[in-house]
PDB file of C-alpha atoms and ligand atoms in Angstrom:
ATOM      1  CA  UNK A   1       0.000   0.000   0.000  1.00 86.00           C
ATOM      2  CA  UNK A   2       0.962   3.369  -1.234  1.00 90.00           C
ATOM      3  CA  UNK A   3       0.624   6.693   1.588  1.00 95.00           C
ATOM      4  CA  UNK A   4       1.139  10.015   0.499  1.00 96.00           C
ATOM      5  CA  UNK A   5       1.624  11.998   3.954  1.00 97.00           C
ATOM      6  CA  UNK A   6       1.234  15.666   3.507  1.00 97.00           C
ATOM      7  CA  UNK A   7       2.944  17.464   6.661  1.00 95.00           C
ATOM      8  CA  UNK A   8       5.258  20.701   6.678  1.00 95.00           C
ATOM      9  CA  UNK A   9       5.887  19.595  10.389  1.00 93.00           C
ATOM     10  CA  UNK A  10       9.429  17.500   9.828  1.00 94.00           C
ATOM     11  CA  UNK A  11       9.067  15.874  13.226  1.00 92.00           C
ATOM     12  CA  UNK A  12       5.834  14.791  12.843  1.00 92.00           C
ATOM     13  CA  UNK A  13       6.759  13.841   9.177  1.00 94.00           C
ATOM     14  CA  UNK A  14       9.175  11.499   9.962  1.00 94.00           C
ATOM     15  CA  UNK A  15       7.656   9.885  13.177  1.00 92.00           C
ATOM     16  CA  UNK A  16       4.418   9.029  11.026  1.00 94.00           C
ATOM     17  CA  UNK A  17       6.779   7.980   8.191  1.00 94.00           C
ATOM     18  CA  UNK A  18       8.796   5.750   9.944  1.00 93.00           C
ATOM     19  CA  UNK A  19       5.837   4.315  11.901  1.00 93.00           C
ATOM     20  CA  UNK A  20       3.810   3.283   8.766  1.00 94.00           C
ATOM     21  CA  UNK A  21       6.903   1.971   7.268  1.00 91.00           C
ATOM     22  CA  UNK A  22       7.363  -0.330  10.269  1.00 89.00           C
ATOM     23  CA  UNK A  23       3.852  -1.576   9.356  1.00 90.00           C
ATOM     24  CA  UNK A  24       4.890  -2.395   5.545  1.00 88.00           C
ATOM     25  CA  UNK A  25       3.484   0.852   3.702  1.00 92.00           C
ATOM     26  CA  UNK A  26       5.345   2.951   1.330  1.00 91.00           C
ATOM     27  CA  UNK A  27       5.548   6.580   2.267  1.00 94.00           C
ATOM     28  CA  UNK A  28       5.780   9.398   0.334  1.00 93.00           C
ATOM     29  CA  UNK A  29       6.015  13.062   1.807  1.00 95.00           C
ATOM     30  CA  UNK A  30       5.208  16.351   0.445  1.00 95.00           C
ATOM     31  CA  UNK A  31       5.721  19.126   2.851  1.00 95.00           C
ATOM     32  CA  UNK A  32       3.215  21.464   1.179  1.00 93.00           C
ATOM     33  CA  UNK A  33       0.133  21.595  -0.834  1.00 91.00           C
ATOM     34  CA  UNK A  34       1.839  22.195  -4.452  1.00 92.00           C
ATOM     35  CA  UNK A  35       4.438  19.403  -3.555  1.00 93.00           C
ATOM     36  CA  UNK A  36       1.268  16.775  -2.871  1.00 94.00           C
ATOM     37  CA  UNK A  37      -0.611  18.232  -6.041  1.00 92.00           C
ATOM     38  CA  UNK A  38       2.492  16.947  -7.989  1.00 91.00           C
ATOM     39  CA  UNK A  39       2.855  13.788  -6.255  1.00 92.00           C
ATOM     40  CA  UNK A  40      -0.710  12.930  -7.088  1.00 91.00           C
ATOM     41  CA  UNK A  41      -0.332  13.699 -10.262  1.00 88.00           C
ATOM     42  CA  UNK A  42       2.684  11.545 -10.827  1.00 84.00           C
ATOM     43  CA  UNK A  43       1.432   8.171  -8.641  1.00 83.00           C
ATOM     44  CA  UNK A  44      -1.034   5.997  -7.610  1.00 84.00           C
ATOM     45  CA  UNK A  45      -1.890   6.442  -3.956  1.00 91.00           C
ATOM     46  CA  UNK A  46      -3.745   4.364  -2.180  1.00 90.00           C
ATOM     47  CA  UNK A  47      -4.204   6.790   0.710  1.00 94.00           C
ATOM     48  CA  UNK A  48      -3.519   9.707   1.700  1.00 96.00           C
ATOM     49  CA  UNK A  49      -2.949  11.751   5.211  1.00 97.00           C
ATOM     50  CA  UNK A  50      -3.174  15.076   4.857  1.00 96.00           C
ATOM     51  CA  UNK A  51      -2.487  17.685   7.543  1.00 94.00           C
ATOM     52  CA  UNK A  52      -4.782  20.577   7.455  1.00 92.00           C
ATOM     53  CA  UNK A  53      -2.126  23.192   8.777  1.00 89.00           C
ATOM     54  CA  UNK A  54      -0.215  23.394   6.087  1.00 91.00           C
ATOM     55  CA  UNK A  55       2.097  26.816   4.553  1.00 91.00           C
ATOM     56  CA  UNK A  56       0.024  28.824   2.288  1.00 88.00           C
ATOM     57  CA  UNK A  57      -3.017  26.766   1.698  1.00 90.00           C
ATOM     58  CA  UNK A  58      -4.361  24.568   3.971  1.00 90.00           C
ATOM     59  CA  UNK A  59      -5.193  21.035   3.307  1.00 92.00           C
ATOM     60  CA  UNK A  60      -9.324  21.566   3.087  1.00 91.00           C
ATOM     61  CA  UNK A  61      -7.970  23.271  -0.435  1.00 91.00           C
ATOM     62  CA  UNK A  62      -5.561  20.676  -1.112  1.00 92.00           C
ATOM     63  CA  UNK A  63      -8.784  17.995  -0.780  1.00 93.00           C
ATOM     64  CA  UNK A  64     -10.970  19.926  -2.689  1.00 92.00           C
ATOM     65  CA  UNK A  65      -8.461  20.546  -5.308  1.00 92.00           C
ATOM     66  CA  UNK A  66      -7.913  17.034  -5.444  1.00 90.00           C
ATOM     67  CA  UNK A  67     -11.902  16.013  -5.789  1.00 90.00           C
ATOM     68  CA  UNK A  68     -12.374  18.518  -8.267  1.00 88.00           C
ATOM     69  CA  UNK A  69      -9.631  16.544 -10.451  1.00 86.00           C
ATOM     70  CA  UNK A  70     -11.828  14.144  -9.786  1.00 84.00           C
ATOM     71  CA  UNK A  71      -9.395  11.944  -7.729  1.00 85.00           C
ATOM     72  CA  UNK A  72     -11.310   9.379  -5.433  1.00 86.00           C
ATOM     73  CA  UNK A  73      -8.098   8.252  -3.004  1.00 91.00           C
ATOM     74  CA  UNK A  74      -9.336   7.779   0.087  1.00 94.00           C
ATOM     75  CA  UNK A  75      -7.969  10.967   2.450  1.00 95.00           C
ATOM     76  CA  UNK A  76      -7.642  11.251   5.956  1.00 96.00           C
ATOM     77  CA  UNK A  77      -7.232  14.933   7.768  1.00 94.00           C
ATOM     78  CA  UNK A  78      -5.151  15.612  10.724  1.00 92.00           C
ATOM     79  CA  UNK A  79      -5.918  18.108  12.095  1.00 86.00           C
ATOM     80  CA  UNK A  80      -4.575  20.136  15.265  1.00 76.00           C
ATOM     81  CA  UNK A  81      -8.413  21.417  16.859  1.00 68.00           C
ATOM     82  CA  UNK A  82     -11.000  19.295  17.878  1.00 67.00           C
ATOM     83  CA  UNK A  83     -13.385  22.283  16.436  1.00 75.00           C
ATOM     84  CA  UNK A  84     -16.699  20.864  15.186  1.00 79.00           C
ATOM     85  CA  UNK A  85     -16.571  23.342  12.527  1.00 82.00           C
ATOM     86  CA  UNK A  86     -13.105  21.556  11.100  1.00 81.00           C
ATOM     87  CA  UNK A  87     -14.597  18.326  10.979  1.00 81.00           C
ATOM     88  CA  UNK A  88     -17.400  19.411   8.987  1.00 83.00           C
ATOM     89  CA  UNK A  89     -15.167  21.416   6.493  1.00 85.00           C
ATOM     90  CA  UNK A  90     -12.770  18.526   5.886  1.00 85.00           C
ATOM     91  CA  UNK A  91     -15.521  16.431   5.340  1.00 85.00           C
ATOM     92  CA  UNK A  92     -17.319  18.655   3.281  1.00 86.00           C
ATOM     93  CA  UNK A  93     -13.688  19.463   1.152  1.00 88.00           C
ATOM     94  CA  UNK A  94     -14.615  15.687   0.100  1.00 90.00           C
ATOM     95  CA  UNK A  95     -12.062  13.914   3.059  1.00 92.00           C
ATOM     96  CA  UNK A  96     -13.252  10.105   4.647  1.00 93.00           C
ATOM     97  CA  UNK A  97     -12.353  10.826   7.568  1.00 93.00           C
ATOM     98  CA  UNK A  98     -10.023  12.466  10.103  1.00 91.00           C
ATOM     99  CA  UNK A  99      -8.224  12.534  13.428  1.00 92.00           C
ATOM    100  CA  UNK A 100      -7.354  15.272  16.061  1.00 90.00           C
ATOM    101  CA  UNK A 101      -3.674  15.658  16.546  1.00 87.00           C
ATOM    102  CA  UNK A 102      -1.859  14.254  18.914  1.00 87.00           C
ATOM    103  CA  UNK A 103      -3.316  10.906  17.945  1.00 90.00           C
ATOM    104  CA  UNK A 104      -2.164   7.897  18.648  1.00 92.00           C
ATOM    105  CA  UNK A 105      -0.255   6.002  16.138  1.00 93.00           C
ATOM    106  CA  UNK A 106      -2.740   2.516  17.042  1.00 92.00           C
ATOM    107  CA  UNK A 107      -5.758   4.417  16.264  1.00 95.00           C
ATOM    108  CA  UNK A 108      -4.156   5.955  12.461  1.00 95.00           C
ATOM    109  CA  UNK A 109      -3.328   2.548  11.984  1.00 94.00           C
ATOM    110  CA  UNK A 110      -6.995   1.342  12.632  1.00 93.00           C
ATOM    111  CA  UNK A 111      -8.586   4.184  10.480  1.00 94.00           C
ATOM    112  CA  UNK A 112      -6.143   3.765   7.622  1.00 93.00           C
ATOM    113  CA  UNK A 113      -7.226   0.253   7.490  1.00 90.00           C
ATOM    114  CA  UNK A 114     -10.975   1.201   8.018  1.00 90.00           C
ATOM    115  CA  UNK A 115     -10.332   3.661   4.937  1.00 90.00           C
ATOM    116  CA  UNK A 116      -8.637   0.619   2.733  1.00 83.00           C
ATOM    117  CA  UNK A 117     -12.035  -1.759   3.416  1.00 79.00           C
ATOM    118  CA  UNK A 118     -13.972   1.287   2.334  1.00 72.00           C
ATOM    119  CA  UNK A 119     -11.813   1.821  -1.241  1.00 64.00           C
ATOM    120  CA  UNK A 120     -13.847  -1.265  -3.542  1.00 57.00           C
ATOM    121  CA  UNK A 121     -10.634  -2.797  -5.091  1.00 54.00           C
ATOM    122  CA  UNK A 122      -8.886  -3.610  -1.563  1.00 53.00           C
ATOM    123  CA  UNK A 123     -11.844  -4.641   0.457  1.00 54.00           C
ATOM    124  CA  UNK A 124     -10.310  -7.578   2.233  1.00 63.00           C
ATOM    125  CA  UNK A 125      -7.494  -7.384   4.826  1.00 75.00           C
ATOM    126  CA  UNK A 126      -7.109 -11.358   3.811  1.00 85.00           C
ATOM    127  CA  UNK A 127      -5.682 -11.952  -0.065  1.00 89.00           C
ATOM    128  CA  UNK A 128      -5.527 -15.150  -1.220  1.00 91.00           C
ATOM    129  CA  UNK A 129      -4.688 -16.395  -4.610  1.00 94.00           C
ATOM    130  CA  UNK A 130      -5.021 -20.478  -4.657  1.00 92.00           C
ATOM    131  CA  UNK A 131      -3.275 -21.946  -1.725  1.00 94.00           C
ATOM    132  CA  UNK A 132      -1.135 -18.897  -1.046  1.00 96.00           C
ATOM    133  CA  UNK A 133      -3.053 -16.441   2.015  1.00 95.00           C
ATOM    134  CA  UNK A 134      -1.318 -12.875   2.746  1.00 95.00           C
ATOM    135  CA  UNK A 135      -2.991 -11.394   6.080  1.00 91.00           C
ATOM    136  CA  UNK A 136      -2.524  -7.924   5.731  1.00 85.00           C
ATOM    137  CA  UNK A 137      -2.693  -6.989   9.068  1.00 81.00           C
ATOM    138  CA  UNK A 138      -0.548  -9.356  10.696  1.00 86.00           C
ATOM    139  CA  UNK A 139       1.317  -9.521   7.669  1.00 90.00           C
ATOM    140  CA  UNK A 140       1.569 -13.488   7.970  1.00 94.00           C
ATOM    141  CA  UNK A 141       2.020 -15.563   4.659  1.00 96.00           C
ATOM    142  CA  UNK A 142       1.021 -18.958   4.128  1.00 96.00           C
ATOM    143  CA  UNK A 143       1.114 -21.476   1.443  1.00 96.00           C
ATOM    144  CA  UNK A 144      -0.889 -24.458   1.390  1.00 94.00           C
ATOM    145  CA  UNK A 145      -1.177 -23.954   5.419  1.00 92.00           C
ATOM    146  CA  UNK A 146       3.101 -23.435   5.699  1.00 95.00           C
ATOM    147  CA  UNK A 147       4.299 -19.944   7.098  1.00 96.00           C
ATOM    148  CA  UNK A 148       5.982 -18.550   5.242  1.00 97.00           C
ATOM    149  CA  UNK A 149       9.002 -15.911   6.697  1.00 96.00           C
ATOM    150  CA  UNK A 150       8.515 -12.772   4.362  1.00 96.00           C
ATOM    151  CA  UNK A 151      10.989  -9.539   4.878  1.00 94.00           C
ATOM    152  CA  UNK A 152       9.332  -6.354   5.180  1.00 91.00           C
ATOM    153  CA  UNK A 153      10.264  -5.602   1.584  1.00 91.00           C
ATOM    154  CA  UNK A 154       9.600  -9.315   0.267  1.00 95.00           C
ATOM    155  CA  UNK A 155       5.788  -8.689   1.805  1.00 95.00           C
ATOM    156  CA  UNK A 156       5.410  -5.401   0.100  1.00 92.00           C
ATOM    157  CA  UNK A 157       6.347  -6.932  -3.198  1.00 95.00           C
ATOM    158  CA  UNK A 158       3.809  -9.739  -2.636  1.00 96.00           C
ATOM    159  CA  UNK A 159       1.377  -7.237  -1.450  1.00 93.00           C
ATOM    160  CA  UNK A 160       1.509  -5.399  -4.414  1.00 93.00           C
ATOM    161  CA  UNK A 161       1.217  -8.003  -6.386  1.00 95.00           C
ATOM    162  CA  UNK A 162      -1.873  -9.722  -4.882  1.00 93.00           C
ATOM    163  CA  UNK A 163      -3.790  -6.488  -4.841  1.00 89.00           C
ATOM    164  CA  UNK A 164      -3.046  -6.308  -9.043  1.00 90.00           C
ATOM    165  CA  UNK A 165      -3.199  -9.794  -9.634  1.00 91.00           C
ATOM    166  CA  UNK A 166      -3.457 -11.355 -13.305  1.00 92.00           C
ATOM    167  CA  UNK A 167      -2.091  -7.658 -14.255  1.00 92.00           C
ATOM    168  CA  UNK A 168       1.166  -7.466 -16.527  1.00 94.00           C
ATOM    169  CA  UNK A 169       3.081  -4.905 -14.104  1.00 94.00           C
ATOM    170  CA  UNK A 170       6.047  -3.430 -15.697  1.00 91.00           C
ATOM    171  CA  UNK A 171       9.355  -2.933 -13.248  1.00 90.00           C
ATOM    172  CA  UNK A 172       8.858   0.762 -12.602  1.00 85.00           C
ATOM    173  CA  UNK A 173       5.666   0.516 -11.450  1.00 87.00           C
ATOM    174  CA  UNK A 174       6.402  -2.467  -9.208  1.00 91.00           C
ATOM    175  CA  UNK A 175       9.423  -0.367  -8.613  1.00 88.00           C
ATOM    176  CA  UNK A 176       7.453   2.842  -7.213  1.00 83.00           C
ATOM    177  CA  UNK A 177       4.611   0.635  -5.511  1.00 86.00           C
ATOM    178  CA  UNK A 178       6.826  -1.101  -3.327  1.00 89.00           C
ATOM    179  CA  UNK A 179      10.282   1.176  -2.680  1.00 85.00           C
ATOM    180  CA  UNK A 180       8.636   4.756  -3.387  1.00 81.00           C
ATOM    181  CA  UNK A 181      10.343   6.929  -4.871  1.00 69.00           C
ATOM    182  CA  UNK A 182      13.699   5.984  -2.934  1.00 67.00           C
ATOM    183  CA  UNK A 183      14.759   3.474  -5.500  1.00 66.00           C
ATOM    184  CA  UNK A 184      17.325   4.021  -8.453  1.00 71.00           C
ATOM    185  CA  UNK A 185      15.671   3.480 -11.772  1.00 66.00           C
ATOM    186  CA  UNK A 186      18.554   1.877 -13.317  1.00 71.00           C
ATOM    187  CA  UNK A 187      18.897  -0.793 -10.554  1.00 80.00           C
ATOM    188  CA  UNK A 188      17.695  -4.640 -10.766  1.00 88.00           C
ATOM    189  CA  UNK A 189      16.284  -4.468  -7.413  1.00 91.00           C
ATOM    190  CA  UNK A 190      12.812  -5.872  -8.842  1.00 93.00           C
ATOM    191  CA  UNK A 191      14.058  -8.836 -10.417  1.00 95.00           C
ATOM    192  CA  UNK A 192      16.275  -9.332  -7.274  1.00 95.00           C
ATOM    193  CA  UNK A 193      13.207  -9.296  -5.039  1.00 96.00           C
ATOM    194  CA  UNK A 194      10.981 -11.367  -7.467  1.00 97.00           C
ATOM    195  CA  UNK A 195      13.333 -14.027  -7.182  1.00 97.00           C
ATOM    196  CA  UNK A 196      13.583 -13.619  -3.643  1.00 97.00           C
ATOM    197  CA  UNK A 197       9.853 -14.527  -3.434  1.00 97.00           C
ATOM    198  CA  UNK A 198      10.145 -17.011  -6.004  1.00 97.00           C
ATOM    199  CA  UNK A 199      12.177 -18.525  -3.953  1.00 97.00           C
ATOM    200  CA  UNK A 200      10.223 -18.527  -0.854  1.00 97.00           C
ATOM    201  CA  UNK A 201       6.744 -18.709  -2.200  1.00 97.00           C
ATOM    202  CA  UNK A 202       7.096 -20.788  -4.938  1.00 96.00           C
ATOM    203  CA  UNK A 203       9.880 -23.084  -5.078  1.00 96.00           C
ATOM    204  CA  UNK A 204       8.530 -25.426  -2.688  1.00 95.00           C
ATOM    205  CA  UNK A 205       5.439 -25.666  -4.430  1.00 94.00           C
ATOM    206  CA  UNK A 206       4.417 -27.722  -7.375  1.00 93.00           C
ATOM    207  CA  UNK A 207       2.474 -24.774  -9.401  1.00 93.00           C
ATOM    208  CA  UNK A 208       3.914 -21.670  -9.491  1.00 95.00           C
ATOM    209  CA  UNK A 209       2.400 -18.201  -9.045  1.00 96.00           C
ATOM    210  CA  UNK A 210       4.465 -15.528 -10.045  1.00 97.00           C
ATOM    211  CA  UNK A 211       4.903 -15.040 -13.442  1.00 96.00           C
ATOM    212  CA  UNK A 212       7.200 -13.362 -15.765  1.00 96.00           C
ATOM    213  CA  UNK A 213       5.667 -11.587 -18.497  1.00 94.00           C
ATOM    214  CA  UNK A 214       7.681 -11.422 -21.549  1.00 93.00           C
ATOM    215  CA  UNK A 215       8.575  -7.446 -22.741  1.00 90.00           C
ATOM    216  CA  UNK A 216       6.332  -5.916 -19.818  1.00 91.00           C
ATOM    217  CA  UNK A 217       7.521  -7.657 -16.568  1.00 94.00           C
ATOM    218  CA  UNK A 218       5.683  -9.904 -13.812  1.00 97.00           C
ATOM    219  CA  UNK A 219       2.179 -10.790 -12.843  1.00 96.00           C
ATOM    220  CA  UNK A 220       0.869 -13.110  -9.862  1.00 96.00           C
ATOM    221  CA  UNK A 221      -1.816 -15.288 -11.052  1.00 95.00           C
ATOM    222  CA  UNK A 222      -2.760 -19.333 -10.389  1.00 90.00           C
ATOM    223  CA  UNK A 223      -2.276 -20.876 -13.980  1.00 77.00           C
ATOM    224  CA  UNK A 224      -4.975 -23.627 -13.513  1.00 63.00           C
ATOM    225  CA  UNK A 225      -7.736 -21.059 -11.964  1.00 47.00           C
TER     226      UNK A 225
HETATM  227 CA1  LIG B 301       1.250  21.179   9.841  1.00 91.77          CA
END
């Protein structure tokens, strides 16, 4: 899963970061509003967090501006007042929901999940393909009832790849899903990785699930389903 976290607030910026990283997502951070206009432009988020004090404009504007593109990413407001009259203008900017700073990090995890069930192509916090189960809150992988020992990067990979599966996915976007946009373009990190999780997830096993894709790059799918 792919976070855009808009927060001019370093220290916050990086506590959040590093938190949500701990729990397998990939963080991006703008630090104003024009910095997460171009992000959004430029990726696929699958959420976003975004701070209503911001420099210049404030992240109602940033929401709206973001609706009236016509983007649908699920966005969550932090905001710093527990003023009624906040709520109901981030919510009526077009945000899902939001939570009153200082928060506890337990409780953004729990409505950042909430927001995920709510988006219609990541419903389930269990993928399965076949044999192979991916608990997304846990972050426990099984195949054909064997754990499986996934590293943080290996499950973010798989991750990504469950949530697209039977879609060709070319190397950069794998690439961007799963390292952001800390990862060197000219690098073989993918391939490395894929066959990191070939390893794991499908050597043992008779059929095999990830797929190379000749000319575009990989896809997850079960062959005989
Ligand atoms: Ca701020």
């Amino acid at each position: 899963m792919r976070i855009l976290l808009v927060e001019d607030e370093a220290r916050i910026a990086a506590f959040v970061r590093k938190g949500l990283q701990e729990e397998r997502y990939v963080v991006d951070v703008a630090e104003d509003c024009d910095a997460a206009l171009d992000f959004v432009a430029a990726a696929e988020y699958d959420l976003i967090i975004l701070d209503v004090m911001l420099p210049r404009r404030d992240g109602f504007s940033v929401c709206q501006e973001l609706r009236r593109r016509g983007r649908k990413t699920p966005v969550l407001m932090l905001t710093a007042r527990d003023a009624v009259d906040d709520r109901v203008r981030g919510l009526d900017a077009g945000a899902d929901d939001y939570l009153v700073k200082p928060f506890a990090f337990k409780e953004l995890l729990a409505r950042l999940r909430a927001l995920t069930r709510r988006a219609p192509e990541t419903q389930s916090l269990q993928l399965e393909l076949g044999d192979l189960s991916l608990d997304t809150v846990t972050h426990a992988a099984t195949r054909a009832g064997q754990a499986i020992d996934l590293s943080a990067r290996e499950y973010r990979l798989l991750e990504y790849l469950l949530r697209h599966r039977g879609q060709p996915l070319t190397r950069t976007q794998i690439a961007e899903a799963v390292w952001g946009y800390d990862f060197d373009a000219q690098s073989n990190v993918v391939d490395v990785y894929i066959r990191y999780l070939r390893r794991k997830v499908d050597d043992p096993f008779e059929s095999k699930l990830i797929q190379t894709v000749r000319g575009v790059g990989y896809k997850i799918e079960a062959r005989d389903a």
